[in-house]
Short mmCIF file of C-alpha atoms in Angstrom, two decimals:
data_model
loop_
_atom_site.label_atom_id
_atom_site.label_comp_id
_atom_site.label_asym_id
_atom_site.label_seq_id
_atom_site.Cartn_x
_atom_site.Cartn_y
_atom_site.Cartn_z
CA MET A 1 88.54 19.10 -9.45
CA PRO A 2 87.25 22.37 -8.04
CA GLY A 3 85.38 21.93 -4.80
CA GLY A 4 87.40 18.94 -3.70
CA PHE A 5 85.11 16.56 -5.47
CA SER A 6 86.85 13.22 -5.86
CA VAL A 7 84.46 10.34 -6.44
CA VAL A 8 84.64 8.94 -9.95
CA GLU A 9 82.33 6.30 -11.26
CA ARG A 10 82.93 4.26 -14.33
CA ALA A 11 79.90 3.25 -16.32
CA PRO A 12 78.93 -0.29 -15.37
CA VAL A 13 79.47 -2.93 -18.02
CA VAL A 14 76.36 -4.83 -16.92
CA CYS A 15 73.25 -3.29 -18.40
CA ALA A 16 70.83 -2.42 -15.62
CA VAL A 17 67.13 -2.36 -16.44
CA GLN A 18 65.94 1.20 -16.14
CA GLN A 19 62.44 2.31 -15.30
CA GLU A 20 62.71 6.09 -15.47
CA PRO A 21 64.93 8.58 -17.22
CA VAL A 22 68.15 9.49 -15.45
CA VAL A 23 68.62 13.15 -14.51
CA VAL A 24 72.15 14.42 -15.15
CA LEU A 25 73.12 17.79 -13.73
CA VAL A 26 76.29 19.12 -15.36
CA GLU A 27 78.43 21.25 -13.07
CA PRO A 28 75.57 22.52 -10.88
CA GLN A 29 76.88 25.51 -8.98
CA LEU A 30 74.59 25.78 -5.96
CA GLY A 31 73.91 23.02 -3.47
CA GLU A 32 70.46 24.50 -3.01
CA ASN A 33 69.67 23.90 -6.68
CA ILE A 34 70.79 20.29 -6.45
CA GLY A 35 68.52 19.83 -3.46
CA MET A 36 65.56 21.44 -5.18
CA ALA A 37 66.18 19.34 -8.28
CA ALA A 38 66.23 16.20 -6.10
CA ARG A 39 62.92 17.23 -4.57
CA ALA A 40 61.41 17.91 -7.98
CA MET A 41 62.53 14.45 -9.08
CA ALA A 42 60.92 12.84 -6.05
CA ASN A 43 57.66 14.67 -6.69
CA PHE A 44 57.35 12.94 -10.03
CA GLY A 45 58.90 9.55 -9.40
CA LEU A 46 62.35 10.10 -10.89
CA ARG A 47 64.98 8.34 -8.87
CA GLU A 48 68.38 8.36 -10.48
CA LEU A 49 70.43 11.52 -10.20
CA ARG A 50 73.91 11.88 -11.66
CA LEU A 51 76.09 14.85 -10.78
CA VAL A 52 78.90 15.92 -13.08
CA ALA A 53 81.60 17.78 -11.19
CA PRO A 54 79.27 19.72 -8.91
CA ARG A 55 81.06 22.91 -7.89
CA ASP A 56 80.67 22.22 -4.18
CA GLY A 57 81.41 18.52 -4.35
CA ALA A 58 79.18 16.07 -2.53
CA PRO A 59 75.76 17.46 -1.63
CA ASN A 60 76.24 19.90 1.21
CA ASP A 61 73.98 21.20 3.93
CA SER A 62 72.13 23.62 1.69
CA ALA A 63 71.48 20.81 -0.80
CA ARG A 64 70.09 18.59 1.95
CA ALA A 65 67.98 21.38 3.38
CA ALA A 66 66.53 22.20 -0.02
CA ALA A 67 65.88 18.53 -0.79
CA ALA A 68 63.68 18.31 2.31
CA GLY A 69 62.22 14.77 2.34
CA ALA A 70 63.97 13.86 -0.91
CA ALA A 71 67.39 13.36 0.65
CA HIS A 72 67.33 9.74 -0.54
CA VAL A 73 67.73 10.99 -4.08
CA LEU A 74 70.86 12.88 -3.01
CA ASP A 75 72.18 9.91 -1.07
CA GLU A 76 71.92 7.68 -4.11
CA ALA A 77 73.32 10.22 -6.55
CA ARG A 78 76.33 9.15 -8.60
CA PHE A 79 79.24 11.38 -9.42
CA PHE A 80 81.13 11.80 -12.67
CA ASP A 81 84.07 13.85 -13.88
CA ASP A 82 82.39 14.90 -17.09
CA ALA A 83 79.18 14.64 -19.08
CA LYS A 84 80.67 12.03 -21.38
CA GLY A 85 81.27 9.72 -18.44
CA ALA A 86 77.83 10.39 -17.01
CA VAL A 87 76.08 9.26 -20.20
CA ALA A 88 78.45 6.46 -21.22
CA ASP A 89 76.03 3.64 -20.31
CA LEU A 90 72.97 5.39 -21.70
CA THR A 91 71.50 4.55 -25.05
CA TYR A 92 69.48 7.71 -25.62
CA VAL A 93 70.20 11.19 -24.35
CA PHE A 94 68.15 14.36 -24.32
CA ALA A 95 69.83 17.69 -23.64
CA ALA A 96 67.81 20.54 -22.16
CA SER A 97 68.63 23.79 -23.91
CA ALA A 98 67.10 27.25 -23.91
CA ARG A 99 68.65 28.13 -27.25
CA GLU A 100 69.51 26.76 -30.63
CA ARG A 101 73.02 25.32 -30.84
CA GLY A 102 74.18 25.37 -34.41
CA GLN A 103 73.98 21.57 -34.52
CA MET A 104 71.28 19.58 -36.20
CA LYS A 105 69.64 17.92 -33.22
CA ARG A 106 65.92 17.39 -33.37
CA VAL A 107 64.13 19.65 -30.88
CA LEU A 108 61.28 18.35 -28.80
CA ALA A 109 58.79 19.87 -26.41
CA PRO A 110 59.00 18.28 -22.96
CA ALA A 111 55.74 16.41 -23.52
CA ASP A 112 56.92 14.80 -26.75
CA ALA A 113 60.36 14.08 -25.31
CA MET A 114 58.93 12.22 -22.34
CA LEU A 115 56.55 10.24 -24.53
CA ARG A 116 59.59 9.25 -26.58
CA ALA A 117 61.50 8.49 -23.38
CA ARG A 118 58.73 6.18 -22.28
CA GLU A 119 58.75 4.37 -25.62
CA LEU A 120 62.50 4.00 -25.42
CA ILE A 121 62.46 2.75 -21.83
CA ASP A 122 59.67 0.31 -22.63
CA GLY A 123 61.97 -0.92 -25.41
CA GLY A 124 64.77 -1.60 -22.90
CA ASN A 125 66.79 1.55 -23.50
CA ARG A 126 68.57 3.60 -20.84
CA VAL A 127 67.53 7.20 -21.22
CA GLY A 128 68.98 10.32 -19.67
CA VAL A 129 68.31 14.03 -19.66
CA LEU A 130 71.22 16.47 -19.41
CA PHE A 131 70.68 19.78 -17.62
CA GLY A 132 73.37 22.44 -17.73
CA ARG A 133 74.98 24.95 -15.40
CA GLU A 134 72.77 27.57 -13.79
CA ARG A 135 74.12 30.48 -15.77
CA SER A 136 75.66 29.06 -18.92
CA GLY A 137 73.74 25.86 -19.53
CA LEU A 138 75.44 23.04 -21.40
CA SER A 139 78.51 23.48 -23.58
CA ASN A 140 78.20 22.75 -27.29
CA ASP A 141 80.37 19.65 -26.82
CA GLU A 142 77.99 18.41 -24.14
CA VAL A 143 75.00 19.08 -26.38
CA ALA A 144 76.76 17.15 -29.15
CA LEU A 145 76.49 13.99 -27.00
CA ALA A 146 72.69 14.09 -27.20
CA ASP A 147 70.26 12.46 -29.59
CA ALA A 148 67.80 15.32 -29.23
CA LEU A 149 67.19 18.62 -27.45
CA ILE A 150 64.38 19.47 -25.08
CA THR A 151 63.29 23.06 -24.83
CA PHE A 152 60.46 24.60 -22.84
CA PRO A 153 57.58 26.65 -24.32
CA VAL A 154 58.40 29.75 -22.28
CA ASP A 155 57.24 33.28 -22.99
CA GLU A 156 60.08 34.88 -24.97
CA ARG A 157 59.79 38.06 -22.90
CA PHE A 158 60.68 36.09 -19.81
CA PRO A 159 62.31 32.87 -20.89
CA SER A 160 64.59 31.94 -18.06
CA LEU A 161 63.71 28.89 -16.01
CA ASN A 162 65.94 27.83 -13.16
CA LEU A 163 67.52 24.40 -12.93
CA ALA A 164 65.03 22.90 -10.49
CA GLN A 165 62.12 24.21 -12.51
CA ALA A 166 63.45 22.61 -15.70
CA VAL A 167 63.80 19.31 -13.80
CA LEU A 168 60.30 19.73 -12.32
CA LEU A 169 58.65 20.29 -15.70
CA THR A 170 60.53 17.32 -17.18
CA GLY A 171 59.49 15.09 -14.29
CA TYR A 172 55.90 16.28 -14.56
CA GLU A 173 55.84 15.38 -18.26
CA TRP A 174 57.38 11.99 -17.42
CA ARG A 175 54.47 11.30 -15.07
CA ARG A 176 52.01 12.35 -17.73
CA ALA A 177 53.76 10.17 -20.32
CA LEU A 178 53.26 7.23 -17.95
CA GLY A 179 49.57 8.08 -17.76
CA ALA A 180 50.00 8.41 -14.01
CA PRO A 181 46.70 8.92 -12.22
CA LEU A 182 45.72 11.96 -10.21
CA PRO A 183 45.94 11.49 -6.43
CA PHE A 184 42.15 11.61 -6.28
CA SER A 185 39.24 12.10 -8.62
CA GLY A 186 35.85 13.68 -8.14
CA VAL A 187 34.15 11.68 -5.45
CA MET A 188 30.50 11.86 -6.18
CA HIS A 189 28.87 11.32 -2.82
CA SER A 190 25.51 11.39 -4.57
CA PRO A 191 24.54 10.19 -8.04
CA LEU A 192 23.15 12.41 -10.77
CA ALA A 193 19.48 13.07 -10.22
CA SER A 194 17.03 11.09 -12.31
CA ARG A 195 14.61 12.93 -14.54
CA ALA A 196 11.84 11.82 -12.17
CA THR A 197 13.53 13.49 -9.20
CA LEU A 198 13.98 16.67 -11.17
CA GLU A 199 10.43 16.66 -12.53
CA SER A 200 9.04 16.11 -9.07
CA PHE A 201 11.04 19.04 -7.76
CA LEU A 202 10.10 21.29 -10.64
CA THR A 203 6.44 20.43 -10.40
CA PHE A 204 6.56 21.23 -6.67
CA LEU A 205 8.32 24.53 -7.34
CA GLU A 206 5.91 25.49 -10.10
CA GLU A 207 2.87 24.73 -7.95
CA GLU A 208 4.16 27.00 -5.23
CA LEU A 209 4.99 29.74 -7.73
CA ASP A 210 1.60 29.39 -9.39
CA ARG A 211 -0.14 29.70 -6.01
CA ARG A 212 1.69 32.99 -5.57
CA GLY A 213 0.68 34.42 -8.95
CA PHE A 214 4.11 34.07 -10.55
CA TYR A 215 2.68 33.09 -13.89
CA THR A 216 0.48 34.98 -16.30
CA PRO A 217 -1.30 32.57 -18.66
CA ASP A 218 0.54 33.75 -21.73
CA ARG A 219 3.96 33.52 -20.10
CA LYS A 220 3.50 30.18 -18.38
CA PRO A 221 4.58 27.89 -21.24
CA SER A 222 7.80 29.73 -21.95
CA LEU A 223 8.67 30.15 -18.24
CA THR A 224 7.99 26.48 -17.70
CA ARG A 225 10.30 25.53 -20.55
CA ASN A 226 12.92 27.98 -19.34
CA MET A 227 12.80 26.49 -15.86
CA ARG A 228 13.37 23.01 -17.24
CA ASP A 229 16.21 24.27 -19.39
CA ILE A 230 17.89 25.82 -16.36
CA PHE A 231 17.49 22.89 -14.03
CA TYR A 232 18.11 20.07 -16.46
CA ARG A 233 21.49 21.38 -17.60
CA ARG A 234 22.87 21.80 -14.09
CA GLU A 235 24.06 18.21 -13.77
CA LEU A 236 22.30 18.25 -10.42
CA ARG A 237 22.86 15.41 -8.01
CA GLU A 238 20.09 13.71 -6.04
CA GLN A 239 21.50 15.36 -2.91
CA ASP A 240 21.47 18.78 -4.60
CA VAL A 241 17.79 18.42 -5.44
CA ARG A 242 17.01 17.43 -1.86
CA THR A 243 18.82 20.54 -0.66
CA LEU A 244 16.99 22.77 -3.11
CA ARG A 245 13.68 21.26 -2.13
CA GLY A 246 14.51 21.98 1.51
CA ILE A 247 15.34 25.58 0.58
CA ILE A 248 12.03 26.06 -1.21
CA ASN A 249 10.18 24.51 1.72
CA ALA A 250 11.84 26.89 4.16
CA LEU A 251 11.04 29.87 1.95
CA ILE A 252 7.37 29.05 1.64
CA ARG A 253 7.15 28.29 5.34
CA GLU A 254 8.21 31.78 6.25
CA ASP A 255 5.61 33.11 3.92
CA LYS A 256 2.76 31.49 5.83
CA MET B 1 44.52 42.76 8.87
CA PRO B 2 47.68 41.06 10.07
CA GLY B 3 50.79 42.55 8.46
CA GLY B 4 49.25 46.02 8.16
CA PHE B 5 47.73 45.23 4.83
CA SER B 6 45.08 47.80 4.01
CA VAL B 7 44.29 48.04 0.32
CA VAL B 8 40.89 46.71 -0.58
CA GLU B 9 39.69 46.40 -4.14
CA ARG B 10 36.11 45.95 -5.10
CA ALA B 11 35.44 43.89 -8.18
CA PRO B 12 34.96 46.25 -11.11
CA VAL B 13 31.45 46.44 -12.51
CA VAL B 14 32.77 46.86 -16.03
CA CYS B 15 33.65 43.50 -17.54
CA ALA B 16 37.24 43.59 -18.74
CA VAL B 17 38.20 41.26 -21.56
CA GLN B 18 40.59 38.71 -20.20
CA GLN B 19 43.27 36.89 -22.15
CA GLU B 20 44.77 34.59 -19.54
CA PRO B 21 43.62 33.01 -16.31
CA VAL B 22 44.04 35.08 -13.18
CA VAL B 23 46.30 33.66 -10.46
CA VAL B 24 44.89 34.12 -6.95
CA LEU B 25 47.15 33.41 -3.99
CA VAL B 26 45.16 33.04 -0.79
CA GLU B 27 47.00 34.20 2.32
CA PRO B 28 50.50 33.48 1.03
CA GLN B 29 52.82 33.47 4.02
CA LEU B 30 56.25 34.14 2.56
CA GLY B 31 57.17 37.08 0.38
CA GLU B 32 59.70 34.85 -1.34
CA ASN B 33 56.92 32.51 -2.48
CA ILE B 34 54.92 35.41 -3.89
CA GLY B 35 58.00 36.51 -5.82
CA MET B 36 58.70 33.05 -7.16
CA ALA B 37 55.06 32.66 -8.14
CA ALA B 38 55.23 35.98 -10.01
CA ARG B 39 58.31 34.77 -11.83
CA ALA B 40 56.65 31.47 -12.71
CA MET B 41 53.69 33.42 -14.08
CA ALA B 42 55.96 35.58 -16.24
CA ASN B 43 57.73 32.51 -17.61
CA PHE B 44 54.46 31.33 -19.09
CA GLY B 45 52.71 34.52 -20.03
CA LEU B 46 50.34 34.86 -17.06
CA ARG B 47 49.94 38.48 -16.08
CA GLU B 48 47.25 39.04 -13.51
CA LEU B 49 48.08 38.23 -9.91
CA ARG B 50 45.63 38.72 -7.05
CA LEU B 51 46.77 38.49 -3.46
CA VAL B 52 44.30 37.69 -0.71
CA ALA B 53 45.46 39.02 2.65
CA PRO B 54 49.15 38.19 2.18
CA ARG B 55 50.64 37.71 5.63
CA ASP B 56 53.35 40.30 5.07
CA GLY B 57 51.17 42.82 3.26
CA ALA B 58 52.37 44.44 0.07
CA PRO B 59 55.19 42.54 -1.65
CA ASN B 60 58.31 43.07 0.41
CA ASP B 61 62.00 42.93 -0.41
CA SER B 62 62.20 39.17 -0.40
CA ALA B 63 59.23 39.01 -2.78
CA ARG B 64 60.89 41.45 -5.14
CA ALA B 65 64.22 39.66 -4.95
CA ALA B 66 62.61 36.31 -5.69
CA ALA B 67 60.59 37.77 -8.55
CA ALA B 68 63.81 38.83 -10.28
CA GLY B 69 62.79 40.33 -13.64
CA ALA B 70 59.11 39.65 -13.02
CA ALA B 71 58.61 42.56 -10.64
CA HIS B 72 56.02 44.00 -13.03
CA VAL B 73 53.70 41.16 -12.06
CA LEU B 74 54.06 42.16 -8.41
CA ASP B 75 53.61 45.83 -9.19
CA GLU B 76 50.33 45.16 -10.95
CA ALA B 77 49.05 42.70 -8.33
CA ARG B 78 45.66 43.50 -6.80
CA PHE B 79 44.84 42.96 -3.17
CA PHE B 80 41.72 41.54 -1.58
CA ASP B 81 40.48 40.90 1.95
CA ASP B 82 39.21 37.43 1.18
CA ALA B 83 38.95 34.83 -1.57
CA LYS B 84 35.29 35.67 -2.15
CA GLY B 85 36.24 39.23 -3.04
CA ALA B 86 39.13 38.11 -5.21
CA VAL B 87 36.89 35.96 -7.41
CA ALA B 88 33.78 38.16 -7.41
CA ASP B 89 34.19 39.32 -11.02
CA LEU B 90 35.26 35.94 -12.34
CA THR B 91 32.89 33.62 -14.13
CA TYR B 92 34.82 30.37 -13.72
CA VAL B 93 37.11 29.37 -10.90
CA PHE B 94 39.51 26.46 -10.46
CA ALA B 95 40.86 25.65 -7.01
CA ALA B 96 44.20 23.87 -6.71
CA SER B 97 44.02 21.17 -4.09
CA ALA B 98 46.30 18.32 -3.06
CA ARG B 99 43.45 16.39 -1.47
CA GLU B 100 39.83 15.51 -1.81
CA ARG B 101 37.49 17.92 -0.04
CA GLY B 102 34.23 16.17 0.74
CA GLN B 103 32.47 18.33 -1.82
CA MET B 104 31.39 17.24 -5.25
CA LYS B 105 33.63 19.35 -7.43
CA ARG B 106 34.87 17.85 -10.66
CA VAL B 107 38.63 17.18 -10.48
CA LEU B 108 40.85 17.94 -13.42
CA ALA B 109 44.48 17.37 -14.27
CA PRO B 110 46.30 20.62 -14.98
CA ALA B 111 46.39 19.87 -18.71
CA ASP B 112 42.62 19.38 -18.94
CA ALA B 113 41.93 22.34 -16.69
CA MET B 114 43.96 24.70 -18.85
CA LEU B 115 42.36 23.41 -22.04
CA ARG B 116 39.02 24.14 -20.41
CA ALA B 117 40.32 27.54 -19.29
CA ARG B 118 41.26 28.35 -22.83
CA GLU B 119 37.83 27.37 -24.11
CA LEU B 120 36.19 29.48 -21.44
CA ILE B 121 38.41 32.49 -22.11
CA ASP B 122 37.82 32.18 -25.85
CA GLY B 123 34.13 32.29 -24.96
CA GLY B 124 34.54 35.61 -23.13
CA ASN B 125 34.72 34.21 -19.60
CA ARG B 126 36.97 35.48 -16.84
CA VAL B 127 38.79 32.53 -15.35
CA GLY B 128 40.82 32.28 -12.18
CA VAL B 129 42.87 29.70 -10.34
CA LEU B 130 42.95 29.73 -6.54
CA PHE B 131 46.11 28.58 -4.78
CA GLY B 132 46.12 28.16 -1.01
CA ARG B 133 48.42 28.83 1.92
CA GLU B 134 51.82 27.20 1.95
CA ARG B 135 51.09 24.78 4.76
CA SER B 136 47.34 24.41 4.91
CA GLY B 137 46.18 25.08 1.37
CA LEU B 138 42.67 26.41 0.81
CA SER B 139 39.88 26.23 3.37
CA ASN B 140 36.83 24.17 2.50
CA ASP B 141 34.81 27.40 2.22
CA GLU B 142 37.31 28.74 -0.29
CA VAL B 143 37.17 25.50 -2.26
CA ALA B 144 33.37 25.77 -2.25
CA LEU B 145 33.69 28.94 -4.38
CA ALA B 146 35.20 26.97 -7.26
CA ASP B 147 33.63 25.29 -10.26
CA ALA B 148 36.30 22.61 -10.33
CA LEU B 149 39.47 21.43 -8.64
CA ILE B 150 42.91 21.07 -10.16
CA THR B 151 45.27 18.52 -8.70
CA PHE B 152 48.74 17.48 -9.83
CA PRO B 153 49.79 13.94 -10.83
CA VAL B 154 52.47 13.71 -8.13
CA ASP B 155 54.07 10.56 -6.81
CA GLU B 156 52.07 9.66 -3.69
CA ARG B 157 55.29 8.88 -1.80
CA PHE B 158 56.38 12.47 -2.22
CA PRO B 159 53.32 14.54 -3.07
CA SER B 160 54.09 17.97 -1.78
CA LEU B 161 54.62 20.73 -4.32
CA ASN B 162 55.37 24.22 -3.16
CA LEU B 163 53.25 27.23 -4.09
CA ALA B 164 55.51 28.53 -6.86
CA GLN B 165 55.80 25.05 -8.37
CA ALA B 166 52.04 24.66 -8.49
CA VAL B 167 51.79 28.05 -10.22
CA LEU B 168 54.62 27.08 -12.60
CA LEU B 169 52.99 23.82 -13.66
CA THR B 170 49.65 25.59 -14.16
CA GLY B 171 51.28 28.31 -16.25
CA TYR B 172 53.17 25.71 -18.29
CA GLU B 173 49.92 23.89 -19.05
CA TRP B 174 48.30 27.21 -19.98
CA ARG B 175 51.05 27.77 -22.56
CA ARG B 176 50.54 24.26 -23.92
CA ALA B 177 46.79 24.80 -24.05
CA LEU B 178 47.43 27.87 -26.20
CA GLY B 179 49.57 25.74 -28.50
CA ALA B 180 52.42 28.12 -27.79
CA PRO B 181 55.45 27.39 -29.94
CA LEU B 182 58.85 26.34 -28.67
CA PRO B 183 61.44 29.14 -28.65
CA PHE B 184 63.23 27.39 -31.51
CA SER B 185 62.90 24.25 -33.53
CA GLY B 186 65.46 21.99 -35.13
CA VAL B 187 67.32 24.18 -37.58
CA MET B 188 68.41 21.92 -40.35
CA HIS B 189 71.43 23.66 -41.79
CA SER B 190 71.57 20.98 -44.44
CA PRO B 191 68.77 19.07 -46.14
CA LEU B 192 68.30 15.31 -45.94
CA ALA B 193 70.60 13.57 -48.34
CA SER B 194 69.12 12.33 -51.60
CA ARG B 195 69.31 8.65 -52.43
CA ALA B 196 71.79 9.56 -55.19
CA THR B 197 74.13 11.21 -52.69
CA LEU B 198 73.93 8.18 -50.42
CA GLU B 199 74.39 5.71 -53.25
CA SER B 200 77.39 7.62 -54.51
CA PHE B 201 78.93 7.54 -51.04
CA LEU B 202 78.17 3.87 -50.50
CA THR B 203 79.51 2.90 -53.88
CA PHE B 204 82.72 4.81 -53.11
CA LEU B 205 83.00 3.16 -49.70
CA GLU B 206 82.36 -0.31 -51.12
CA GLU B 207 84.97 0.13 -53.86
CA GLU B 208 87.58 1.04 -51.28
CA LEU B 209 86.59 -1.86 -49.04
CA ASP B 210 86.59 -4.25 -51.99
CA ARG B 211 90.08 -3.09 -53.00
CA ARG B 212 91.21 -4.03 -49.48
CA GLY B 213 89.65 -7.50 -49.51
CA PHE B 214 86.83 -6.73 -47.13
CA TYR B 215 84.38 -8.90 -49.04
CA THR B 216 84.39 -12.59 -49.68
CA PRO B 217 82.18 -13.44 -52.68
CA ASP B 218 79.56 -15.27 -50.63
CA ARG B 219 79.26 -12.53 -48.06
CA LYS B 220 79.21 -9.58 -50.44
CA PRO B 221 75.46 -9.49 -51.18
CA SER B 222 74.41 -9.58 -47.54
CA LEU B 223 77.09 -7.11 -46.42
CA THR B 224 76.08 -4.79 -49.23
CA ARG B 225 72.45 -4.94 -48.18
CA ASN B 226 73.41 -4.51 -44.52
CA MET B 227 75.43 -1.41 -45.39
CA ARG B 228 72.50 0.12 -47.21
CA ASP B 229 70.22 -0.70 -44.29
CA ILE B 230 72.57 1.02 -41.87
CA PHE B 231 73.14 4.15 -43.92
CA TYR B 232 69.68 4.63 -45.33
CA ARG B 233 67.98 4.66 -41.91
CA ARG B 234 70.29 7.25 -40.42
CA GLU B 235 68.31 10.24 -41.75
CA LEU B 236 71.68 11.53 -42.91
CA ARG B 237 71.94 15.08 -44.14
CA GLU B 238 73.87 16.11 -47.26
CA GLN B 239 76.45 17.72 -44.98
CA ASP B 240 76.74 14.52 -42.95
CA VAL B 241 77.53 12.51 -46.07
CA ARG B 242 80.17 15.03 -47.13
CA THR B 243 81.76 14.71 -43.70
CA LEU B 244 81.70 10.92 -43.84
CA ARG B 245 83.16 10.96 -47.32
CA GLY B 246 85.95 13.20 -46.04
CA ILE B 247 86.59 10.77 -43.18
CA ILE B 248 86.84 7.80 -45.55
CA ASN B 249 89.15 9.78 -47.81
CA ALA B 250 91.46 10.60 -44.89
CA LEU B 251 91.50 6.99 -43.76
CA ILE B 252 92.44 5.65 -47.16
CA ARG B 253 95.02 8.40 -47.65
CA GLU B 254 96.94 7.26 -44.60
CA ASP B 255 96.86 3.77 -45.90
CA LYS B 256 98.75 4.64 -49.09
#
């Protein structure tokens, strides 16, 4: 094999329980791309990487450098001579493709594909996603091995995604398909202000404005309503109202 | 400004109609990252890039190299002294953040944020997304300028996305929010097979199997039903059935 690559794995006969889709890179040319793909996998909780005849053999220095903290994904990667061997133990295969292939595979957006992957994995299946060579993608024979294609909703004027980006987007959609939570949500250090808090503030504000001749009698009702409209739709927090009250207090203090 | 950067743009007074969210990179350190971000934008139809005090000034050779065919995004990029200036003309701002900020901003997943962005843009708003420095992200003062935060559903064991990846995922979700189509869909070169086609094939197959003693009388009804179950749920196409018929014909020919 080119690149001195020599490790061959046969598909295990024992069926391992899988939790995430397997990422299969077919003849990746650049170590750096393998590393970046490994990192993209780690970002979104994908763990199993399979490398089919990588041009430079076992992950090299540029792969490790690009993988940064995701070197464990590289360390645990399995090697295969060809795509057929890499998918032999899988029960459902997606193939990533930028273009139509003259076959009759169903074509899914990444979001739908990963929802389907989740269903399949929940049902005990072993799912994989094939990604092709940097320049030429997958061969038609490799695509033929798949149950379905994944393609990305790119702008047709600029459609080319690199290998690591395709893996990243797939991993991202896998996380979403799991309903994975965000790292943090809005921490509301203060609750929404009650109507009483808001009324008290508005009454205070209006008294100060009135004292300063802000209102003419005919305009007062509509300005009053307008003020309530403004302040009630702000989703103000108790703390916000306290701050605003302090601001008004400081303003009127200077005036005296 | 460090890096000899000297172009300052004031926010235009005239309100331009915007079609996509603006991408604002705050103090990006590496030209290569600016280039990759430009490319990620082009992949998903984002066009307006704003650069706040990029460390190396105007996009340099490594930016252009990394942008590949997306150099037009770099060429049209606008420069600002600070984030406040970059967002001055915008009416809704998202800030991308990996961590909680001690403020009370709402926090959205990229998918929800871009759906919201689309709503806002449809309503005539000018929307932007702030992305921070490679290592330190956005300052708390910069985050304060935003209406809401975006954060990515990364695996907490490996949470760090690079700048271009964050832009890529945001752009991808923008495309999805637009309901952008896939570049191609499953081209069905042959229609689904009619029941008559399938029955004709199955009858043919069963006659040949019967001739060869495949059935015992007691097993025939269940095998017959089983065969129909198998073939009717395959979603076979007319062309598929013709191929299978040809295969059976070849097999029985050799037998004679």
